[in-house]
mmCIF file of C-alpha atoms in Angstrom:
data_model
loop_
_atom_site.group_PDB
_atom_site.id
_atom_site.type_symbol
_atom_site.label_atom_id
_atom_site.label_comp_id
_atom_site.label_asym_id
_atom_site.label_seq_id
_atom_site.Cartn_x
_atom_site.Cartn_y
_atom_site.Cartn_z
ATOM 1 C CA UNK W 1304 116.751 -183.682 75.482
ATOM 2 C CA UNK W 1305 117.634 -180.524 76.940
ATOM 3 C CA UNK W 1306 114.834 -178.943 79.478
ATOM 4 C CA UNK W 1307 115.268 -175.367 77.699
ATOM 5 C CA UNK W 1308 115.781 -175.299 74.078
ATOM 6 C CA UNK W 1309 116.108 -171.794 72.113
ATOM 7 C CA UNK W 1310 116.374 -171.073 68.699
ATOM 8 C CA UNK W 1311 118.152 -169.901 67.017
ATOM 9 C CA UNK W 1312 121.184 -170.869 68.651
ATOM 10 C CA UNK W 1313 122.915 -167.341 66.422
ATOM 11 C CA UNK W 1314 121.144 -164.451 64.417
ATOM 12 C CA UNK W 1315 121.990 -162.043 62.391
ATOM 13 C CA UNK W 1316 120.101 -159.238 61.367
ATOM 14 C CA UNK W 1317 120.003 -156.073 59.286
ATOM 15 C CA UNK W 1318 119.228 -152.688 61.360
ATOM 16 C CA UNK W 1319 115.510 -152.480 61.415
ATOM 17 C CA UNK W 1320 114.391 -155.759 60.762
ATOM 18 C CA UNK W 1321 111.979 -157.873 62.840
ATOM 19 C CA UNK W 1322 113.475 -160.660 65.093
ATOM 20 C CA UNK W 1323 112.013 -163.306 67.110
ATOM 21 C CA UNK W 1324 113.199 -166.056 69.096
ATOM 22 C CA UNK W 1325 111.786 -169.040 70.387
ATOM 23 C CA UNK W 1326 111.978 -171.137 73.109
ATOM 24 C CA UNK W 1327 110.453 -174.248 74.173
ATOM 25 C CA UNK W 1328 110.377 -176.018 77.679
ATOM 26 C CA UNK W 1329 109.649 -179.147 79.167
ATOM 27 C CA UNK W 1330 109.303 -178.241 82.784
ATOM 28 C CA UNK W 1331 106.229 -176.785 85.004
ATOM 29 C CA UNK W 1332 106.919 -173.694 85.556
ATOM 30 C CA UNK W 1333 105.913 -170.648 87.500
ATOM 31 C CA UNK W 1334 106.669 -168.174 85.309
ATOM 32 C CA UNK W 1335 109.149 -167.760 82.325
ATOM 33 C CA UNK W 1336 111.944 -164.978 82.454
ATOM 34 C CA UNK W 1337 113.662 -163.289 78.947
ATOM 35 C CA UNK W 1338 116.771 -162.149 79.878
ATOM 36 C CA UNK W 1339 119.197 -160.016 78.186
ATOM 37 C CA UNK W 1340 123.146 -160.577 78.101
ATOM 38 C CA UNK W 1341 125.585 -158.405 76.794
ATOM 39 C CA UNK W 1342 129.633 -158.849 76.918
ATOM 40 C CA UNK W 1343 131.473 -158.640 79.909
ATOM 41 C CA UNK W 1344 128.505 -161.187 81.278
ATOM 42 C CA UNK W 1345 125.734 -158.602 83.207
ATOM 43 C CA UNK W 1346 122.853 -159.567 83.226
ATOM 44 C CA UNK W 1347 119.224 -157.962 82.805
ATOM 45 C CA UNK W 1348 116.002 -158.960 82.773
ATOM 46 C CA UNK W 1349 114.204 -158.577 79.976
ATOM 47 C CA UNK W 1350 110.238 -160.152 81.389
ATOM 48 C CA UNK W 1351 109.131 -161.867 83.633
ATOM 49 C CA UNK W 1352 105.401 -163.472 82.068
ATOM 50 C CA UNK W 1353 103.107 -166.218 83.215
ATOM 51 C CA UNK W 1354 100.689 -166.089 80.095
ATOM 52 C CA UNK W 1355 99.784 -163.983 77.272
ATOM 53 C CA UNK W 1356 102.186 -160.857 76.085
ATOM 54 C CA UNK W 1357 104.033 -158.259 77.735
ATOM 55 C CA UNK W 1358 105.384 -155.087 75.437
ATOM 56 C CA UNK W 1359 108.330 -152.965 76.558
ATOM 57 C CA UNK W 1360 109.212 -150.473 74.531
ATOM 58 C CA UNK W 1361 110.470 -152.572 70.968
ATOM 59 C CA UNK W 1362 110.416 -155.515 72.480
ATOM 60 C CA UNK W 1363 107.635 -158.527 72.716
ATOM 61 C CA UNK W 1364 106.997 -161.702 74.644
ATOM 62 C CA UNK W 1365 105.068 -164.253 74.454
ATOM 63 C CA UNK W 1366 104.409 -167.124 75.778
ATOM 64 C CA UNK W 1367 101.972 -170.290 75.361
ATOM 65 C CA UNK W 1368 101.727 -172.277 78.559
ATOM 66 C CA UNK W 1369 99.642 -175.485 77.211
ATOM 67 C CA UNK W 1370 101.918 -175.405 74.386
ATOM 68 C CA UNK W 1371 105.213 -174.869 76.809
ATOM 69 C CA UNK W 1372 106.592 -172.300 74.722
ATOM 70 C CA UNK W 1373 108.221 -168.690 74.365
ATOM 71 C CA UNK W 1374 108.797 -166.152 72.045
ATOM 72 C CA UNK W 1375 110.711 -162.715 71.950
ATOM 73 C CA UNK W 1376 110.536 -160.141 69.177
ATOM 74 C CA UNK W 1377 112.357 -157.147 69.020
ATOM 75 C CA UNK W 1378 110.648 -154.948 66.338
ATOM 76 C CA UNK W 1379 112.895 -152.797 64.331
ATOM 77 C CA UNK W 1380 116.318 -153.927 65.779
ATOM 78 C CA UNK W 1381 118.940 -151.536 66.599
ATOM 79 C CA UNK W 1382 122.792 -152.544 66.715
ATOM 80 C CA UNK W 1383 122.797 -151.739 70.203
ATOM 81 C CA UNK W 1384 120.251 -154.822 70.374
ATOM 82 C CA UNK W 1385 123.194 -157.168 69.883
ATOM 83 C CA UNK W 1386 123.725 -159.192 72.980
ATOM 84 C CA UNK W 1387 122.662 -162.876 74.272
ATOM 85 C CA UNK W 1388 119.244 -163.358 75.008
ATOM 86 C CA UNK W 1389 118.619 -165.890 77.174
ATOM 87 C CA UNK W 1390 114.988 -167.758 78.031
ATOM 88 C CA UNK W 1391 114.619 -168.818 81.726
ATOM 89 C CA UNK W 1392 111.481 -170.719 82.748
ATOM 90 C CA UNK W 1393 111.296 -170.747 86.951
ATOM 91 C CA UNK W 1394 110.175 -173.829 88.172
ATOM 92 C CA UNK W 1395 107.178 -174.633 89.912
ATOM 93 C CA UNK W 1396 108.377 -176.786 92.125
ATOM 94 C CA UNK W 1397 111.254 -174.893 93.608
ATOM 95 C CA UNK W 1398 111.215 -171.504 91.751
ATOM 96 C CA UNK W 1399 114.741 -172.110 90.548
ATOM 97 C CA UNK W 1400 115.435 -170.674 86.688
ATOM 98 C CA UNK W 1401 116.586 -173.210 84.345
ATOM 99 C CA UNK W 1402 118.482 -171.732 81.583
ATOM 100 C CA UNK W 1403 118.423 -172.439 78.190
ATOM 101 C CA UNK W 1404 121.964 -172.069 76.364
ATOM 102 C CA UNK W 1405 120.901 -168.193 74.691
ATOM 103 C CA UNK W 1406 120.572 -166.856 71.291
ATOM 104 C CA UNK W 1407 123.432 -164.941 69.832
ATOM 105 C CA UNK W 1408 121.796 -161.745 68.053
ATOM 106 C CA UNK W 1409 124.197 -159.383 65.989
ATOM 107 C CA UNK W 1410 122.558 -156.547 64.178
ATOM 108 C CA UNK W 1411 124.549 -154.954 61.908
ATOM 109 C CA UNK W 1412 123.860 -150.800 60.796
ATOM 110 C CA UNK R 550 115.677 -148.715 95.931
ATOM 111 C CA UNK R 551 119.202 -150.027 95.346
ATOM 112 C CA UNK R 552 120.460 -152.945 93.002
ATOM 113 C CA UNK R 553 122.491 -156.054 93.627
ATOM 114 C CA UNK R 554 125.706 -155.938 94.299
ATOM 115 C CA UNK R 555 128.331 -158.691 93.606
ATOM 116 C CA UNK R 556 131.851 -158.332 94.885
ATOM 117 C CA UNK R 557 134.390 -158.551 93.839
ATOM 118 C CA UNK R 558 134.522 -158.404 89.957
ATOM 119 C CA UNK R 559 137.218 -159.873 88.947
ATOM 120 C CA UNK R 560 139.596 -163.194 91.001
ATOM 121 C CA UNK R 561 142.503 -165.386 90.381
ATOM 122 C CA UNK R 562 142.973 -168.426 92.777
ATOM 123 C CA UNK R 563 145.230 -170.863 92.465
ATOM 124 C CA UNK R 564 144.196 -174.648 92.042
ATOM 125 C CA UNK R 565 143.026 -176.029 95.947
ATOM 126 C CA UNK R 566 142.767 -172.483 97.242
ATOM 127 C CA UNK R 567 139.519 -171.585 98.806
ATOM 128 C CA UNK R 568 136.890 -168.763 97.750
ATOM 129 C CA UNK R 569 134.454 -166.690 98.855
ATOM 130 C CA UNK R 570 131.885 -164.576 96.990
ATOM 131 C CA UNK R 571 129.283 -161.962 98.245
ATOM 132 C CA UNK R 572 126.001 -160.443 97.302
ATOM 133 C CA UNK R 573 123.975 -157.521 98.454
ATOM 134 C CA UNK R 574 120.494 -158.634 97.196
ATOM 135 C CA UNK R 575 118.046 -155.793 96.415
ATOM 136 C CA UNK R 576 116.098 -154.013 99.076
ATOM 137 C CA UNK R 577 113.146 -155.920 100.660
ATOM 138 C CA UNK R 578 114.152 -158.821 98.892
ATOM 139 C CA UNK R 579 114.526 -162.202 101.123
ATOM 140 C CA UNK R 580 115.843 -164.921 98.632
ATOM 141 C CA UNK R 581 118.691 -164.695 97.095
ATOM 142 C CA UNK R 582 120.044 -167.394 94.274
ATOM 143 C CA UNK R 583 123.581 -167.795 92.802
ATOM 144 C CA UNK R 584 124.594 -169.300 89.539
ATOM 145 C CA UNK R 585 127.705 -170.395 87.742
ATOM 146 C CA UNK R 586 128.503 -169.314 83.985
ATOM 147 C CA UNK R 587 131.510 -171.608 82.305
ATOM 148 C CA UNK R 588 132.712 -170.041 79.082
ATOM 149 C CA UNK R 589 130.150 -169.857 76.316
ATOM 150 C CA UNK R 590 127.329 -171.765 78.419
ATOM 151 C CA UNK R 591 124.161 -170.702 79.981
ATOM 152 C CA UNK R 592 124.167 -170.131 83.408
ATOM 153 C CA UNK R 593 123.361 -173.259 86.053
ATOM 154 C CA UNK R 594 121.664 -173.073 89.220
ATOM 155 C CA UNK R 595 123.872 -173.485 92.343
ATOM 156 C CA UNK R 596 121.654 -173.159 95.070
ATOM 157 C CA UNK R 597 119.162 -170.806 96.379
ATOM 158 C CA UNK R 598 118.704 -169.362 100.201
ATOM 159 C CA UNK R 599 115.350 -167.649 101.861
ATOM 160 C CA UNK R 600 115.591 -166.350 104.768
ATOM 161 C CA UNK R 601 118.924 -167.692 105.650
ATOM 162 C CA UNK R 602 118.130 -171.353 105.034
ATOM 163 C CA UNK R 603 119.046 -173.200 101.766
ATOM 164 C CA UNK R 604 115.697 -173.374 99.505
ATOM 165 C CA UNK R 605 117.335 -175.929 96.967
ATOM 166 C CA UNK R 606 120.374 -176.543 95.107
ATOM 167 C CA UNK R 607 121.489 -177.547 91.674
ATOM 168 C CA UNK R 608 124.214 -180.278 90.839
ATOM 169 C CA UNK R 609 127.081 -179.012 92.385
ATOM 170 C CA UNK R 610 129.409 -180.869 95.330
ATOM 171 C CA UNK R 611 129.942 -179.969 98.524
ATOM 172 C CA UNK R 612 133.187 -178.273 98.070
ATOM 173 C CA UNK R 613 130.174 -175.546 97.324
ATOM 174 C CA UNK R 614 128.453 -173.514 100.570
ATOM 175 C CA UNK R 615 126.248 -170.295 100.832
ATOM 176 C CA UNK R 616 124.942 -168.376 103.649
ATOM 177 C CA UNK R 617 122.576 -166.187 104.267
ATOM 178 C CA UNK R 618 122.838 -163.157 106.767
ATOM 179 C CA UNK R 619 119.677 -162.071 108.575
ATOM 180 C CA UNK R 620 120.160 -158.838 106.223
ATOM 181 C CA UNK R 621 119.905 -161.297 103.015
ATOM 182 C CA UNK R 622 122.723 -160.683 101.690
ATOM 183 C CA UNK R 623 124.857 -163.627 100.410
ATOM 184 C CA UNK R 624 128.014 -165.312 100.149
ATOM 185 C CA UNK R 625 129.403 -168.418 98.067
ATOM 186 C CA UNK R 626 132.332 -170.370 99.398
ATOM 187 C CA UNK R 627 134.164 -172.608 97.257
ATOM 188 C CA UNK R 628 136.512 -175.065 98.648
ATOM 189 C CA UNK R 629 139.843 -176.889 97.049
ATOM 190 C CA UNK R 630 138.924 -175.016 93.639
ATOM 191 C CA UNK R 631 139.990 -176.671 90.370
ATOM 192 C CA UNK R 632 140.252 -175.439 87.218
ATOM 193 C CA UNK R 633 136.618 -176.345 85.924
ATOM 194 C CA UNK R 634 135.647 -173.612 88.825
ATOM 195 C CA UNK R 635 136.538 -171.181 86.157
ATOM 196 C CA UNK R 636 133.528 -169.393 85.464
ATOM 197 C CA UNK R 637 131.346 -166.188 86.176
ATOM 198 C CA UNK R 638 129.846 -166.182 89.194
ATOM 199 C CA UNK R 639 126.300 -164.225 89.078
ATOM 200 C CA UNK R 640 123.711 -164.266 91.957
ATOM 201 C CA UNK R 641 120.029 -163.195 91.688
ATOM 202 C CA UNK R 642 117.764 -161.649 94.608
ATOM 203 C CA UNK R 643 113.833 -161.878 94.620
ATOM 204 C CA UNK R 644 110.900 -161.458 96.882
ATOM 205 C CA UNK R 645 109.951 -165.391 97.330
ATOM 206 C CA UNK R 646 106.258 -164.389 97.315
ATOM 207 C CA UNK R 647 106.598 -162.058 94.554
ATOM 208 C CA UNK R 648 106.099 -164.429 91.596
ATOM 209 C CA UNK R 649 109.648 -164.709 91.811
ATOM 210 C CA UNK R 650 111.018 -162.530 89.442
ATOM 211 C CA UNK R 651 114.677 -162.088 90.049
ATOM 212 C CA UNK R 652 117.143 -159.006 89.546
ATOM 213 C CA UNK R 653 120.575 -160.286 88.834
ATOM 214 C CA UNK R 654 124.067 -158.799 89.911
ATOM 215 C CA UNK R 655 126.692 -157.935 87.573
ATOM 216 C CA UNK R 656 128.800 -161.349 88.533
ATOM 217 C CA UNK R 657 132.129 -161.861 89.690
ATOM 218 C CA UNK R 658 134.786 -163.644 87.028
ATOM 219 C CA UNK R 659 136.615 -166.119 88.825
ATOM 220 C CA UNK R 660 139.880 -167.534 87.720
ATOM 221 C CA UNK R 661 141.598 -170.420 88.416
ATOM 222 C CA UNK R 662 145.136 -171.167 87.323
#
């Protein structure tokens, strides 16, 4: 069983729907990172969140730390949303990310 | 405040050449972590360096080295690469004390033929 695991694994959405991904961790951790790839590979980062919810702009995260797990939301999704998004808990012990393998998202005008 | 740099963007090597890889990490930031990207995976931890010591490292041979300069910048240095080396290179600067939020570069894609 995989230390990270995200779902789901692809999305596709409809311009302003409501999207949420999960993710679920084995692993102490620190703090858990959303991060946001598009083509060409660069990466951003999304949150960083050690409990409760942070709100940027559309987007949402959560995150559960007795119940080890994530979520993202991206309220009324915009094509230019489209990219990987990728759930990174640090851990504890050595503050190293462990990455889960990414949700697809494709939102389509 | 400036961002992190990763140069250069793009590399072909040849199979048993040697690489190296560099990384200006963000200003005031004293740790600085790299990670390889294969095709259509997630990125894995290679190893991490604060304050010009190695602070951990993933599961990745020898053939694989890092410094740190007392500026924190960064470089990777691959040895004998083989094709599995193929991959995007990104690296990842943070303030160790800081919670350790990270800012990553833009990568380097590294080809080996």
């Amino acid at each position: 069983k995989n230390e990270v695991e995200q779902s789901p694994q692809n999305l596709t959405a409809q311009e302003g729907e409501f999207i949420t991904i999960n993710c679920s961790y084995s692993v102490g951790i620190s703090a858990l990172h959303w991060l946001q790839q598009h083509p060409g590979g660069g990466i951003v980062s999304l949150f960083m969140l050690s409990s409760g919810k942070k709100k940027h702009g559309r987007l949402i995260a959560t995150i559960n730390i007795q119940e080890k797990h994530s979520s993202l939301h991206i309220t009324a999704s915009h094509p230019r949303d489209s990219a990987v998004y990728i759930c990174a808990p640090g851990s504890s012990n050595t503050g190293k990310l462990i990455f889960g393998q990414g949700t697809t998202l494709q939102v389509k005008p | 405040e400036t961002g992190v740099t990763q140069s250069p963007t793009h590399l072909i090597k040849t199979r048993g050449q040697q690489v190296t890889l560099r990384c200006s990490s963000q200003s005031g930031h004293n740790t600085v972590s790299w990670y390889q990207q294969a095709l259509g995976q997630g990125p894995q931890f290679i190893f991490q360096y604060y304050r010009e010591e190695e602070n951990g490292r993933g599961n990745f041979p020898p053939r694989f080295s890092g410094l740190q300069f007392p500026n924190y910048s960064s470089e990777l240095n691959v040895n004998a690469l083989e094709l599995d080396d193929s991959a995007l290179y990104l690296c990842a600067s943070s303030f160790q004390g800081g919670g350790y939020e990270q800012y990553f570069g833009p990568g380097t894609r590294l080809t080996v033929t």
